[in-house]
mmCIF file with all atom_site columns, C-alpha atoms in Angstrom:
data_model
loop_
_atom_site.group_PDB
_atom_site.id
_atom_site.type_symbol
_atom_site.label_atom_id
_atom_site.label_alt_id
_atom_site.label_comp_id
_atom_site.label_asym_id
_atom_site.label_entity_id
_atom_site.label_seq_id
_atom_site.pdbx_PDB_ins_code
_atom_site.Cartn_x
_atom_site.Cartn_y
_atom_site.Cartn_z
_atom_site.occupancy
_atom_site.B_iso_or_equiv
_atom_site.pdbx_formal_charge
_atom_site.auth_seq_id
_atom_site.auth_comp_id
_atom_site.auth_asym_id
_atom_site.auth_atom_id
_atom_site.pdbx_PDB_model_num
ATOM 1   C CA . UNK D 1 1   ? 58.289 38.955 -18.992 1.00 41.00 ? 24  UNK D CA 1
ATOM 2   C CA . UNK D 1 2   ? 59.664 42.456 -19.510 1.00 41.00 ? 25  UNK D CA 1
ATOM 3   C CA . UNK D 1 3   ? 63.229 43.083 -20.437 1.00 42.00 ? 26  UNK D CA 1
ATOM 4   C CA . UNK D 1 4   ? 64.648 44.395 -16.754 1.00 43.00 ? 27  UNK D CA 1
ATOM 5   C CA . UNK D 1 5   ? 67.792 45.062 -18.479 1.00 42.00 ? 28  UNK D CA 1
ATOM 6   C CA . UNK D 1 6   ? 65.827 48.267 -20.951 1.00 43.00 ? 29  UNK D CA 1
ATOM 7   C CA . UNK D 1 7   ? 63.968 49.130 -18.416 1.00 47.00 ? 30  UNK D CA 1
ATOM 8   C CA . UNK D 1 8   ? 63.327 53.179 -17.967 1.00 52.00 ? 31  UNK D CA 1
ATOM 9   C CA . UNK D 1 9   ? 59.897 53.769 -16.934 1.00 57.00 ? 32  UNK D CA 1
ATOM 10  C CA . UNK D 1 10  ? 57.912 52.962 -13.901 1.00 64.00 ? 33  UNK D CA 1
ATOM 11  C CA . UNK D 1 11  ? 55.890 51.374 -12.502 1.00 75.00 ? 34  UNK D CA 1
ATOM 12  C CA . UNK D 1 12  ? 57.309 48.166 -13.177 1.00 74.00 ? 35  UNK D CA 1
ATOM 13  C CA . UNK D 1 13  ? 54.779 45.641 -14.196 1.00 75.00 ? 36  UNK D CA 1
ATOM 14  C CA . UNK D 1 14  ? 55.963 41.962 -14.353 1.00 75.00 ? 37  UNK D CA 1
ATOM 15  C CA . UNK D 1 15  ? 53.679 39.599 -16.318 1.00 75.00 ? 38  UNK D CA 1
ATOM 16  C CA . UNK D 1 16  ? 54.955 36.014 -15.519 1.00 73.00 ? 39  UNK D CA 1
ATOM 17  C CA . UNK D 1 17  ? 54.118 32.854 -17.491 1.00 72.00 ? 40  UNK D CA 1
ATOM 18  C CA . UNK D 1 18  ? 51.621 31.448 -15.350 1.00 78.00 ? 41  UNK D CA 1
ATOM 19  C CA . UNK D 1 19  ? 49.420 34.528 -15.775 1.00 81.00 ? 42  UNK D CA 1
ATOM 20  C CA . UNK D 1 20  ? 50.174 36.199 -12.397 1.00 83.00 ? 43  UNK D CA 1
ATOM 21  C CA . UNK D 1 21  ? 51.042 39.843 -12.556 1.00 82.00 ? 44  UNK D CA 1
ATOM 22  C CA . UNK D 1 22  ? 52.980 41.687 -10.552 1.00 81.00 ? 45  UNK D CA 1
ATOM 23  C CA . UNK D 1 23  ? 53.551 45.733 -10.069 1.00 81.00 ? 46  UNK D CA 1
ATOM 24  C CA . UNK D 1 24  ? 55.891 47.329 -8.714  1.00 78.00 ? 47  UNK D CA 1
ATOM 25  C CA . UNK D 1 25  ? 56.271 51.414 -7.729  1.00 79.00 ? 48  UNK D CA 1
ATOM 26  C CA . UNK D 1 26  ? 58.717 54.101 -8.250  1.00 73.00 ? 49  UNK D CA 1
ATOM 27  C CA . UNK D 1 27  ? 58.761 54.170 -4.457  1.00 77.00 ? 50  UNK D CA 1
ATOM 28  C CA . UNK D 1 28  ? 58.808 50.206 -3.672  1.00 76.00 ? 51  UNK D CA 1
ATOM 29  C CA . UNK D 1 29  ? 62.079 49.197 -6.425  1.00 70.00 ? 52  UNK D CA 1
ATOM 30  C CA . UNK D 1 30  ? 65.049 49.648 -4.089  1.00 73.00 ? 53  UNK D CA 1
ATOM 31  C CA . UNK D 1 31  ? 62.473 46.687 -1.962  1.00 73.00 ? 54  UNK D CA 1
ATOM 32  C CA . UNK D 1 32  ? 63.981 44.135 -5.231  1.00 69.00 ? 55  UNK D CA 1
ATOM 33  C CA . UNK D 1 33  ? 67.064 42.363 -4.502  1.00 67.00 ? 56  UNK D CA 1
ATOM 34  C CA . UNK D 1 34  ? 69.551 40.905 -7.036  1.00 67.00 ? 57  UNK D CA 1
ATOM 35  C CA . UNK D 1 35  ? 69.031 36.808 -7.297  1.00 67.00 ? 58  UNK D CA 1
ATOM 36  C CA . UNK D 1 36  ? 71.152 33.683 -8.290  1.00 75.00 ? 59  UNK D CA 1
ATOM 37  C CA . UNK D 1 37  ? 70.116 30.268 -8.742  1.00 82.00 ? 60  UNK D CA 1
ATOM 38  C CA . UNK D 1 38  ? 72.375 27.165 -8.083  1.00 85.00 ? 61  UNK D CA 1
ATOM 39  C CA . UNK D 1 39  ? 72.046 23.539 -8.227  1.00 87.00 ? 62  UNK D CA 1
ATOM 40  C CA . UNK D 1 40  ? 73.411 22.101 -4.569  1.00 89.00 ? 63  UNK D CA 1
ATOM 41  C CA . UNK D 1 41  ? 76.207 20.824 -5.906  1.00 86.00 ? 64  UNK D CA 1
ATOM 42  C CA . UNK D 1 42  ? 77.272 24.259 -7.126  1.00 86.00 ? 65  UNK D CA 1
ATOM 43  C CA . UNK D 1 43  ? 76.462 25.710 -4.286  1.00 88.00 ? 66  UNK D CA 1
ATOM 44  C CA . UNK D 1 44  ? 78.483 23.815 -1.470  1.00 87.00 ? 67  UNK D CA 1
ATOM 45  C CA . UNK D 1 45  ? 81.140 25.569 0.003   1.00 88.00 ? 68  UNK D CA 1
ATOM 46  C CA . UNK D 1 46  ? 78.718 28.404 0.661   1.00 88.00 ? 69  UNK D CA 1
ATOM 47  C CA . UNK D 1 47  ? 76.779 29.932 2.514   1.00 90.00 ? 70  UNK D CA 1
ATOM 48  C CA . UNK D 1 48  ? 73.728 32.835 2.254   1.00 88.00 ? 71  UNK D CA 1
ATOM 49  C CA . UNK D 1 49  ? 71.312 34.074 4.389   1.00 88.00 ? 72  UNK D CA 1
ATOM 50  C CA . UNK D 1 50  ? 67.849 33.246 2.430   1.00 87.00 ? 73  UNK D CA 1
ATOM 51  C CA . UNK D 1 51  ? 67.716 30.062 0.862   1.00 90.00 ? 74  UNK D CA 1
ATOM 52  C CA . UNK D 1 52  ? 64.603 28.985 -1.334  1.00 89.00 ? 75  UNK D CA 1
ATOM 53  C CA . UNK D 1 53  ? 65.032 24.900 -2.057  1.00 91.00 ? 76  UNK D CA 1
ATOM 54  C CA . UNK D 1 54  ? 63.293 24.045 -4.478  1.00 88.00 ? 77  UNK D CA 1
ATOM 55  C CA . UNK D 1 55  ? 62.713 20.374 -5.384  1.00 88.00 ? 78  UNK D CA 1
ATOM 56  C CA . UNK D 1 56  ? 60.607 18.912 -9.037  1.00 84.00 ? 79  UNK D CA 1
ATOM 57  C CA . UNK D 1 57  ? 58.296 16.605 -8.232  1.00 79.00 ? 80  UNK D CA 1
ATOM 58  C CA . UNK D 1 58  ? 59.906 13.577 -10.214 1.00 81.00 ? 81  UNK D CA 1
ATOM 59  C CA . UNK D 1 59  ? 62.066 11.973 -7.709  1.00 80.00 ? 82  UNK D CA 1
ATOM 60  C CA . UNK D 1 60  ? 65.983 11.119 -8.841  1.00 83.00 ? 83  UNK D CA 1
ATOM 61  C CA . UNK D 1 61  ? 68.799 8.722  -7.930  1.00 80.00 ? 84  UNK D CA 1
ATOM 62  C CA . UNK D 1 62  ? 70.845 11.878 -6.927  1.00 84.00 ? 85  UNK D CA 1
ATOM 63  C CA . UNK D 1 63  ? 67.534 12.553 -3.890  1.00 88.00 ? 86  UNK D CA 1
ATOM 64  C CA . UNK D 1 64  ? 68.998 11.240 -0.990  1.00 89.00 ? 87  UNK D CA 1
ATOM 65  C CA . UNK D 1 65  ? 69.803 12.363 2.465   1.00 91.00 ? 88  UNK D CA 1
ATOM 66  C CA . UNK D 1 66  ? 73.594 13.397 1.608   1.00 89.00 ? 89  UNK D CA 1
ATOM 67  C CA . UNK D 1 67  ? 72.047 15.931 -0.934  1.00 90.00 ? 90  UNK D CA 1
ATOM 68  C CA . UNK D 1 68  ? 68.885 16.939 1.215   1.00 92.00 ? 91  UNK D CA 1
ATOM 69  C CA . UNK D 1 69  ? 71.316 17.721 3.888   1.00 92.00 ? 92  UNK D CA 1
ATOM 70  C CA . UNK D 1 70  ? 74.310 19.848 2.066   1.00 92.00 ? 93  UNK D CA 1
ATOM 71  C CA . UNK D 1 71  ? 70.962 21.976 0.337   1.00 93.00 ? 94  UNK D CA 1
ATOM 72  C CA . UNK D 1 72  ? 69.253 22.922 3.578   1.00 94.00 ? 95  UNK D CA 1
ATOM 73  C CA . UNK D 1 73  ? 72.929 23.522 5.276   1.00 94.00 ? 96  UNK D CA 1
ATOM 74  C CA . UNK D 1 74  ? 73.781 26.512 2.821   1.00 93.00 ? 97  UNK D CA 1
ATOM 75  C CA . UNK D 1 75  ? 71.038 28.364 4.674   1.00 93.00 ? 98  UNK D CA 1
ATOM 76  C CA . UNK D 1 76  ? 72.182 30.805 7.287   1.00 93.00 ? 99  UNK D CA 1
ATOM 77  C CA . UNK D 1 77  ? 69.128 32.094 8.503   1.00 92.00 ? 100 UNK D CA 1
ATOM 78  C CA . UNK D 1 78  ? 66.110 31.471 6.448   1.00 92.00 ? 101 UNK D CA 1
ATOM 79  C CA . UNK D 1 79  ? 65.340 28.383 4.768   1.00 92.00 ? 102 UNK D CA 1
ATOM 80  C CA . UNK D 1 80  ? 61.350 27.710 2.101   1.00 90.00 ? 103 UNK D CA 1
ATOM 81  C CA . UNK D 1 81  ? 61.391 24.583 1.053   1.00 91.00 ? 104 UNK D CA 1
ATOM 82  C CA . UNK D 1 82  ? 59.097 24.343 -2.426  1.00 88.00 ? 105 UNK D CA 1
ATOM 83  C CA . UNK D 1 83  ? 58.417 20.556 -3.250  1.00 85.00 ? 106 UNK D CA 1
ATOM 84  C CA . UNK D 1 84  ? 56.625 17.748 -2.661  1.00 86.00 ? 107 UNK D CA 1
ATOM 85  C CA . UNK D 1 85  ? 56.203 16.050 1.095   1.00 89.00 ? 108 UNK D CA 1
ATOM 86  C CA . UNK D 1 86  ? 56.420 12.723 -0.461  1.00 90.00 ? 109 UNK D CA 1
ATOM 87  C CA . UNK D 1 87  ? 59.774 14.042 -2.320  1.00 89.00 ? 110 UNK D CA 1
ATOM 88  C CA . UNK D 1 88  ? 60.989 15.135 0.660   1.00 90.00 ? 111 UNK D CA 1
ATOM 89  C CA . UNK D 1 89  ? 60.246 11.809 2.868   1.00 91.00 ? 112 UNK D CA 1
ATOM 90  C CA . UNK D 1 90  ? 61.485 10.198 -0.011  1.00 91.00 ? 113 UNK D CA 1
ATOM 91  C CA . UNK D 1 91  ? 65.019 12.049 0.579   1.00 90.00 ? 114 UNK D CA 1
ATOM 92  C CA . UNK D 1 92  ? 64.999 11.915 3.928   1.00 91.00 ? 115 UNK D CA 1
ATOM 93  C CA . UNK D 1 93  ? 64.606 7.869  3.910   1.00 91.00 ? 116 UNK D CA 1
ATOM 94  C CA . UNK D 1 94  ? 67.374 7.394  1.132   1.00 86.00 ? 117 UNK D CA 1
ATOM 95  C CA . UNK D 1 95  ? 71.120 6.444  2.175   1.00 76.00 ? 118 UNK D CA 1
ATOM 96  C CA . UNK D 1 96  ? 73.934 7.453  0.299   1.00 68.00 ? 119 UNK D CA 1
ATOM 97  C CA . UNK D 1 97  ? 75.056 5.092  -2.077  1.00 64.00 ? 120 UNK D CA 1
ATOM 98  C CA . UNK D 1 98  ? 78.781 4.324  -2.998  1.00 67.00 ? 121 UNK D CA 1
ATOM 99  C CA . UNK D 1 99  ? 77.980 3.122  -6.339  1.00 69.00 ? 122 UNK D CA 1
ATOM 100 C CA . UNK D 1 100 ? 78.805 6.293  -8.331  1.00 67.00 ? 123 UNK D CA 1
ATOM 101 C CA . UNK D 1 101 ? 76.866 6.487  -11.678 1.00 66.00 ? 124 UNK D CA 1
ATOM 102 C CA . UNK D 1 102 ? 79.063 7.392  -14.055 1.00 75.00 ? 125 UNK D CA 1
ATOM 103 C CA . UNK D 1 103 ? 80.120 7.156  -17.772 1.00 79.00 ? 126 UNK D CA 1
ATOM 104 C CA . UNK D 1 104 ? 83.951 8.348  -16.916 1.00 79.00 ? 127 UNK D CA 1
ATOM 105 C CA . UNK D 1 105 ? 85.349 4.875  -17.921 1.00 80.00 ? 128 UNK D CA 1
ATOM 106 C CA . UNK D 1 106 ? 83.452 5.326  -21.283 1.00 82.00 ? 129 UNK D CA 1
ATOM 107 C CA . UNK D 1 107 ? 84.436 8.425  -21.718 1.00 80.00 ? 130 UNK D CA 1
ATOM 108 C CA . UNK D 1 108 ? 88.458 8.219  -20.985 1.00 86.00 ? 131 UNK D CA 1
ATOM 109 C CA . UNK D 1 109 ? 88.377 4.915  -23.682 1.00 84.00 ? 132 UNK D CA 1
ATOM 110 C CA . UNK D 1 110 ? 86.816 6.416  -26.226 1.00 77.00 ? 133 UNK D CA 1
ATOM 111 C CA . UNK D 1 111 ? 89.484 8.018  -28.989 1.00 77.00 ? 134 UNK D CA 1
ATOM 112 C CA . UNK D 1 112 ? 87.652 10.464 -29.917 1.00 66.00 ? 135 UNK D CA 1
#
């Protein structure tokens, strides 16, 4: 991938890992938008009009319905959802759990 940030010539010609390519005009740049990416649990507290969720294919204890839920509430507007249907079920059908998997009492006892 080109360095955006050294950029001074156009057209602009993206070559991505996967092989795709894409190009784009003098004409067509102010069309690019500036882009963040957060984990959900950075995210809550806010809000944005596009939201692109995307989920691995590998499920996780943290997939359940509480987490499913606050990700597809930051969207405003638009929500794409990129993942798996059987991730998704998978989320959808999980309760929260009030066992909390942590190491904190680990952590606090050890001296160093």
């Amino acid at each position: 991938m080109r360095d955006i940030s050294a950029l001074s010539e156009f057209p602009l010609d993206i070559l991505f890992d996967d092989g795709r390519r894409a190009t784009y005009p003098t004409d067509r740049v102010n069309d690019l938008d500036l882009a963040y990416a957060l984990t959900v649990h950075k995210s809550q507290g806010g809000e944005w009009k596009k939201v692109l969720l995307v989920l691995p294919p590998e499920r996780s204890p943290i997939f359940n319905r509480n987490l499913l839920y606050t990700a597809v509430t930051r969207a405003k507007e638009e929500l794409w959802i990129m993942g798996d249907k059987k991730t998704i079920d998978y989320m959808i059908s999980s309760q929260y759990s009030e066992t909390r998997m942590t190491a904190l009492k680990e952590f606090l006892s050890d001296p160093a």
